[in-house]
Amino acid sequence: ELKVEQNPLFLSMQEGKNYTIYCNYSTTSDRLYWYRQDPGKSLESLFVLLSNGAVKQEGRLMASLDTKARLSTLHITAAVHDLSATYFCAVDFGNEKLTFGTGTRLTIIP
Amino acid sequence: DVKVTQSSRYLVKRTGEKVFLECVQDMDHENMFWYRQDPGLGLRLIYFSYDVKMKEKGDIPEGYSVSREKKERFSLILESASTNQTSMYLCASGWTANTEAFFGQGTRLTVV
């Protein structure tokens, strides 16, 4: 079965702290995407990771892909309030679909 | 900027009604998708289309059908709406082997 699992599902963190969201997937893929969703809004593309070892950074967010471990991480550095959102990873298993994780709801508290 | 536009943000329909959700994209994308989003379940693919008049079932197609008569428009049809189809519906387009999918703003459908 093609599965994508994220953890944690919920995350509250203090401003200024660092944390990592994990995305594990069940079978071989070298294409993974990260999205952000604000409450009541649609999904916004954050990162496209297309090969083993790919690393992308934008502001306080950095995403990486380890295809051998079937793992992607989204690292948050020195969190600020406007990073509060739900973050999804999505995997291309080569079956003409994108399979999404369940999402991680991130809340940054002062 | 890529634009994916869904016809309604909020919709309330009665059980048994036929419901049409419309999605239009302006970037000449070949691939278009319909997902539903439910708390704790993430996004689940209902149907997708990789060309005009072509459609493929996703993971949860039961109770739904789709239509793609023109490249820019992909419609999701609930033949006879039921309360368990109350959900957020998201349309997406794009996504080839090297680019991401772009999402519409979503339609929150409530079936009463």
Coordinates of N, CA, C and O in Angstrom, one line a residue, chain B residues 4 7 17 19 24 28 36-37 39 51 53-54 59 62 64 73-74 76-77 84 86 89 98-99 107 112:
Chain B
V4 N -6.0 29.0 -10.4 CA -7.0 27.9 -10.4 C -8.1 28.4 -9.6 O -8.0 28.8 -8.4
S7 N -15.6 27.6 -8.5 CA -16.8 28.4 -8.7 C -17.4 28.9 -7.4 O -18.0 30.0 -7.4
E17 N -29.7 15.9 -3.9 CA -29.5 16.9 -5.0 C -28.3 16.5 -5.8 O -27.4 15.9 -5.3
V19 N -25.1 17.9 -7.5 CA -24.2 19.0 -7.2 C -23.1 19.1 -8.2 O -22.5 18.1 -8.5
V24 N -11.6 26.0 -12.9 CA -11.0 26.5 -14.1 C -9.6 26.9 -13.9 O -9.3 27.6 -12.9
D28 N -3.1 26.5 -19.1 CA -3.0 25.5 -20.2 C -2.4 24.1 -19.7 O -1.8 23.4 -20.4
R36 N -10.7 15.7 -1.9 CA -11.5 16.2 -0.7 C -10.6 16.1 0.5 O -9.7 15.3 0.6
Q37 N -10.8 17.1 1.4 CA -10.0 17.2 2.6 C -10.9 17.1 3.8 O -11.9 17.8 4.0
P39 N -10.8 16.4 8.2 CA -9.9 16.4 9.4 C -9.3 15.1 9.7 O -10.1 14.1 9.8
D51 N -6.1 14.8 -19.8 CA -6.3 15.4 -21.1 C -7.8 15.6 -21.2 O -8.6 15.0 -20.4
K53 N -11.4 15.1 -22.1 CA -12.3 14.0 -22.2 C -11.7 12.7 -21.5 O -12.3 11.6 -21.6
M54 N -10.5 12.8 -20.9 CA -9.9 11.7 -20.3 C -10.1 11.8 -18.8 O -9.9 12.9 -18.2
D59 N -8.5 7.6 -5.4 CA -8.7 6.6 -4.3 C -10.1 6.5 -3.8 O -10.4 5.5 -3.2
E62 N -16.2 6.7 -5.4 CA -17.6 6.3 -5.3 C -18.5 7.5 -4.9 O -18.2 8.3 -4.0
Y64 N -19.1 10.0 -7.0 CA -18.7 11.1 -7.7 C -18.5 10.8 -9.2 O -18.2 9.6 -9.5
R73 N -11.2 23.5 -18.0 CA -12.3 23.3 -17.0 C -12.5 21.8 -16.6 O -12.5 20.9 -17.5
F74 N -12.6 21.6 -15.3 CA -12.7 20.2 -14.8 C -13.8 20.3 -13.7 O -13.7 21.0 -12.7
L76 N -16.5 18.5 -11.1 CA -16.8 17.4 -10.2 C -18.3 17.3 -9.9 O -18.9 18.4 -9.6
I77 N -18.9 16.1 -10.1 CA -20.4 16.0 -10.0 C -20.7 15.0 -8.9 O -20.1 13.9 -8.9
N84 N -22.5 12.3 4.0 CA -21.1 11.9 4.2 C -20.2 12.5 3.1 O -19.0 12.3 3.1
T86 N -20.2 15.8 2.9 CA -19.9 17.1 3.5 C -18.4 17.2 3.7 O -17.8 16.3 4.4
Y89 N -13.6 20.6 -0.7 CA -13.2 20.0 -2.0 C -12.2 21.0 -2.6 O -12.4 22.2 -2.7
N98 N 8.1 17.3 -12.9 CA 9.1 18.2 -12.3 C 8.5 19.4 -11.7 O 9.3 20.3 -11.2
T99 N 7.2 19.6 -11.7 CA 6.6 20.8 -11.1 C 5.5 20.4 -10.1 O 5.0 19.3 -10.2
T107 N -13.7 24.6 -2.0 CA -15.2 24.7 -1.8 C -15.6 23.9 -0.6 O -15.4 22.7 -0.6
V112 N -27.1 18.8 3.8 CA -28.0 18.7 4.9 C -29.2 17.8 4.6 O -29.5 17.5 3.4

